[in-house]
mmCIF file of C-alpha atoms in Angstrom:
data_model
loop_
_atom_site.group_PDB
_atom_site.id
_atom_site.type_symbol
_atom_site.label_atom_id
_atom_site.label_comp_id
_atom_site.label_asym_id
_atom_site.label_seq_id
_atom_site.Cartn_x
_atom_site.Cartn_y
_atom_site.Cartn_z
ATOM 1 C CA MET A 14 -63.462 -24.316 -27.694
ATOM 2 C CA LEU A 15 -59.956 -25.192 -27.220
ATOM 3 C CA THR A 16 -58.031 -28.312 -27.330
ATOM 4 C CA ASP A 17 -55.488 -28.851 -24.532
ATOM 5 C CA PRO A 18 -51.931 -30.209 -24.847
ATOM 6 C CA ASP A 19 -53.577 -33.588 -24.135
ATOM 7 C CA GLY A 20 -55.722 -33.351 -27.041
ATOM 8 C CA ASP A 21 -58.947 -33.115 -24.928
ATOM 9 C CA SER A 22 -61.489 -30.371 -25.434
ATOM 10 C CA VAL A 23 -61.608 -27.561 -22.860
ATOM 11 C CA ARG A 24 -63.815 -24.595 -22.204
ATOM 12 C CA LEU A 25 -62.592 -21.667 -20.067
ATOM 13 C CA SER A 26 -65.570 -22.446 -17.859
ATOM 14 C CA ASP A 27 -64.010 -25.981 -17.111
ATOM 15 C CA LEU A 28 -61.261 -24.010 -15.138
ATOM 16 C CA ARG A 29 -63.549 -22.237 -12.864
ATOM 17 C CA GLY A 30 -62.255 -22.584 -9.100
ATOM 18 C CA ARG A 31 -58.731 -21.724 -10.630
ATOM 19 C CA ILE A 32 -56.853 -18.447 -11.594
ATOM 20 C CA VAL A 33 -56.210 -18.642 -15.207
ATOM 21 C CA LEU A 34 -53.696 -16.692 -17.318
ATOM 22 C CA LEU A 35 -55.099 -16.871 -20.729
ATOM 23 C CA HIS A 36 -52.412 -15.528 -23.329
ATOM 24 C CA PHE A 37 -53.164 -15.124 -27.031
ATOM 25 C CA TRP A 38 -49.931 -15.391 -29.129
ATOM 26 C CA GLY A 39 -48.378 -16.554 -32.151
ATOM 27 C CA SER A 40 -44.777 -17.648 -33.212
ATOM 28 C CA TRP A 41 -44.770 -15.118 -36.183
ATOM 29 C CA CYS A 42 -45.353 -12.323 -33.648
ATOM 30 C CA ALA A 43 -42.118 -10.481 -32.852
ATOM 31 C CA PRO A 44 -43.250 -9.118 -29.492
ATOM 32 C CA CYS A 45 -44.455 -12.588 -28.401
ATOM 33 C CA GLN A 46 -41.262 -14.001 -29.069
ATOM 34 C CA VAL A 47 -39.593 -11.154 -27.010
ATOM 35 C CA GLU A 48 -41.494 -11.982 -23.869
ATOM 36 C CA PHE A 49 -41.514 -15.798 -23.895
ATOM 37 C CA PRO A 50 -38.262 -16.187 -21.780
ATOM 38 C CA GLU A 51 -40.000 -14.285 -18.891
ATOM 39 C CA LEU A 52 -43.130 -16.035 -19.476
ATOM 40 C CA GLN A 53 -41.600 -19.408 -19.243
ATOM 41 C CA ALA A 54 -39.741 -18.505 -16.085
ATOM 42 C CA LEU A 55 -43.161 -17.500 -14.494
ATOM 43 C CA TYR A 56 -44.732 -20.758 -15.501
ATOM 44 C CA ASP A 57 -42.066 -22.635 -14.058
ATOM 45 C CA ALA A 58 -42.457 -20.956 -10.846
ATOM 46 C CA LEU A 59 -46.163 -21.407 -10.621
ATOM 47 C CA LYS A 60 -46.811 -24.676 -12.602
ATOM 48 C CA ASP A 61 -47.065 -26.968 -9.661
ATOM 49 C CA ASP A 62 -49.551 -24.511 -7.961
ATOM 50 C CA ARG A 63 -53.131 -26.551 -9.012
ATOM 51 C CA ARG A 64 -54.943 -23.100 -7.932
ATOM 52 C CA ILE A 65 -53.364 -21.516 -11.237
ATOM 53 C CA ALA A 66 -53.833 -22.495 -14.799
ATOM 54 C CA PHE A 67 -51.770 -21.298 -17.851
ATOM 55 C CA VAL A 68 -53.733 -21.203 -21.293
ATOM 56 C CA LEU A 69 -51.637 -20.087 -24.071
ATOM 57 C CA VAL A 70 -53.526 -20.110 -27.244
ATOM 58 C CA GLN A 71 -52.226 -19.783 -30.680
ATOM 59 C CA VAL A 72 -53.596 -17.209 -33.124
ATOM 60 C CA ARG A 73 -53.323 -17.387 -36.840
ATOM 61 C CA GLU A 74 -51.073 -20.318 -37.359
ATOM 62 C CA ASP A 75 -51.382 -23.989 -36.871
ATOM 63 C CA ILE A 76 -50.802 -25.470 -33.239
ATOM 64 C CA ALA A 77 -48.208 -27.796 -34.688
ATOM 65 C CA ARG A 78 -46.177 -24.808 -36.099
ATOM 66 C CA SER A 79 -46.425 -23.109 -32.707
ATOM 67 C CA ARG A 80 -45.475 -26.123 -30.601
ATOM 68 C CA ARG A 81 -42.461 -26.654 -33.181
ATOM 69 C CA TRP A 82 -41.466 -23.141 -32.586
ATOM 70 C CA ALA A 83 -41.761 -23.268 -28.995
ATOM 71 C CA GLU A 84 -39.925 -26.449 -28.432
ATOM 72 C CA GLN A 85 -37.253 -25.728 -30.878
ATOM 73 C CA ARG A 86 -36.369 -22.737 -28.311
ATOM 74 C CA GLY A 87 -36.864 -24.873 -25.189
ATOM 75 C CA PHE A 88 -40.307 -23.259 -24.122
ATOM 76 C CA ALA A 89 -42.645 -25.832 -22.426
ATOM 77 C CA MET A 90 -45.823 -24.578 -21.323
ATOM 78 C CA PRO A 91 -49.641 -25.624 -21.941
ATOM 79 C CA PHE A 92 -49.999 -24.491 -25.577
ATOM 80 C CA HIS A 93 -53.897 -25.171 -26.353
ATOM 81 C CA ASP A 94 -55.016 -25.292 -29.728
ATOM 82 C CA SER A 95 -57.408 -22.435 -30.937
ATOM 83 C CA GLY A 96 -58.291 -24.177 -34.224
ATOM 84 C CA ALA A 97 -56.628 -21.646 -36.093
ATOM 85 C CA ARG A 98 -54.833 -23.158 -39.225
ATOM 86 C CA SER A 99 -53.283 -20.478 -41.164
ATOM 87 C CA PRO A 100 -52.361 -16.611 -41.053
ATOM 88 C CA ALA A 101 -56.058 -15.932 -42.774
ATOM 89 C CA ASP A 102 -57.641 -17.860 -39.875
ATOM 90 C CA GLY A 103 -58.572 -15.240 -37.452
ATOM 91 C CA VAL A 104 -61.810 -16.703 -36.116
ATOM 92 C CA LEU A 105 -61.623 -18.610 -32.847
ATOM 93 C CA ALA A 106 -64.335 -21.240 -32.453
ATOM 94 C CA MET A 107 -66.701 -20.709 -29.545
ATOM 95 C CA PRO A 108 -69.141 -23.054 -28.056
ATOM 96 C CA GLY A 109 -72.351 -24.071 -29.717
ATOM 97 C CA GLY A 110 -70.538 -23.679 -33.161
ATOM 98 C CA ARG A 111 -70.267 -20.157 -33.189
ATOM 99 C CA GLY A 112 -66.874 -18.025 -33.845
ATOM 100 C CA ILE A 113 -65.323 -14.733 -32.874
ATOM 101 C CA GLU A 114 -62.583 -12.680 -34.383
ATOM 102 C CA ASP A 115 -59.456 -12.877 -32.486
ATOM 103 C CA ARG A 116 -58.890 -9.221 -32.844
ATOM 104 C CA ILE A 117 -62.076 -8.704 -30.555
ATOM 105 C CA LEU A 118 -60.442 -10.804 -28.024
ATOM 106 C CA ALA A 119 -56.982 -9.391 -28.368
ATOM 107 C CA PRO A 120 -56.701 -6.133 -30.270
ATOM 108 C CA GLN A 121 -52.963 -6.512 -30.289
ATOM 109 C CA PHE A 122 -50.745 -9.538 -30.019
ATOM 110 C CA PRO A 123 -49.858 -10.868 -27.549
ATOM 111 C CA GLY A 124 -53.056 -10.289 -25.607
ATOM 112 C CA THR A 125 -53.394 -11.532 -21.942
ATOM 113 C CA TYR A 126 -55.945 -11.910 -19.365
ATOM 114 C CA VAL A 127 -56.028 -13.019 -15.823
ATOM 115 C CA LEU A 128 -59.253 -14.550 -14.804
ATOM 116 C CA ASP A 129 -60.258 -15.176 -11.081
ATOM 117 C CA LYS A 130 -61.916 -18.239 -9.876
ATOM 118 C CA ASN A 131 -65.387 -17.215 -11.256
ATOM 119 C CA GLY A 132 -64.010 -16.461 -14.627
ATOM 120 C CA LEU A 133 -64.036 -12.759 -14.271
ATOM 121 C CA VAL A 134 -61.125 -10.560 -15.760
ATOM 122 C CA LEU A 135 -58.887 -9.355 -13.062
ATOM 123 C CA PHE A 136 -56.398 -7.994 -15.654
ATOM 124 C CA SER A 137 -55.674 -7.565 -19.075
ATOM 125 C CA HIS A 138 -52.979 -6.238 -21.274
ATOM 126 C CA PHE A 139 -52.623 -6.092 -25.118
ATOM 127 C CA GLY A 140 -48.828 -6.027 -26.328
ATOM 128 C CA PRO A 141 -45.670 -7.344 -24.584
ATOM 129 C CA LEU A 142 -45.789 -7.293 -20.897
ATOM 130 C CA HIS A 143 -42.298 -7.090 -19.309
ATOM 131 C CA SER A 144 -41.130 -8.247 -15.789
ATOM 132 C CA TRP A 145 -43.630 -11.216 -15.944
ATOM 133 C CA ASN A 146 -41.730 -12.567 -12.795
ATOM 134 C CA ALA A 147 -43.475 -9.525 -10.742
ATOM 135 C CA TYR A 148 -46.950 -11.271 -11.453
ATOM 136 C CA GLY A 149 -46.289 -14.315 -9.584
ATOM 137 C CA ALA A 150 -47.224 -12.528 -6.151
ATOM 138 C CA LEU A 151 -50.419 -11.408 -7.951
ATOM 139 C CA PHE A 152 -51.432 -14.992 -9.020
ATOM 140 C CA ARG A 153 -50.778 -16.405 -5.659
ATOM 141 C CA HIS A 154 -52.710 -13.643 -3.901
ATOM 142 C CA ALA A 155 -55.693 -13.999 -5.915
ATOM 143 C CA ALA A 156 -55.741 -17.902 -5.688
ATOM 144 C CA THR A 157 -55.641 -17.372 -1.999
ATOM 145 C CA HIS A 158 -57.721 -14.647 -1.545
ATOM 146 C CA ALA A 159 -60.360 -14.433 -4.381
ATOM 147 C CA PRO A 160 -63.725 -15.062 -3.382
ATOM 148 C CA GLU A 161 -65.190 -18.465 -4.164
#
């Protein structure tokens, strides 16, 4: 279970019908920091396309720290709260009160998944991703051609 930037609870299933970029990151993660400018550029290029959702999820730190780090560097993307509160907090909340280790979802940070309109994984990558701008066409194609 995540909390969106407006403070509302959200599940990934709430985003069915949209292409979702699910990105696990932390301000303490050097590779995450390196890729953020290109990720911001991709978000800026696609943010008005309602068929595509960006869900950036902080790991192993409090969301206030993550958002403060991003804001200080001029990054403005939809930062969702995973519920993590400290570096020792590696469990993400799941529906029904269960939890899952963040390293199961992302064995390396940053960790990225692209989900289709039905929530199926189209693409996953662990570690920094270079040339984020090249993925804009993938998102638009998936949003246009993915089966309902």
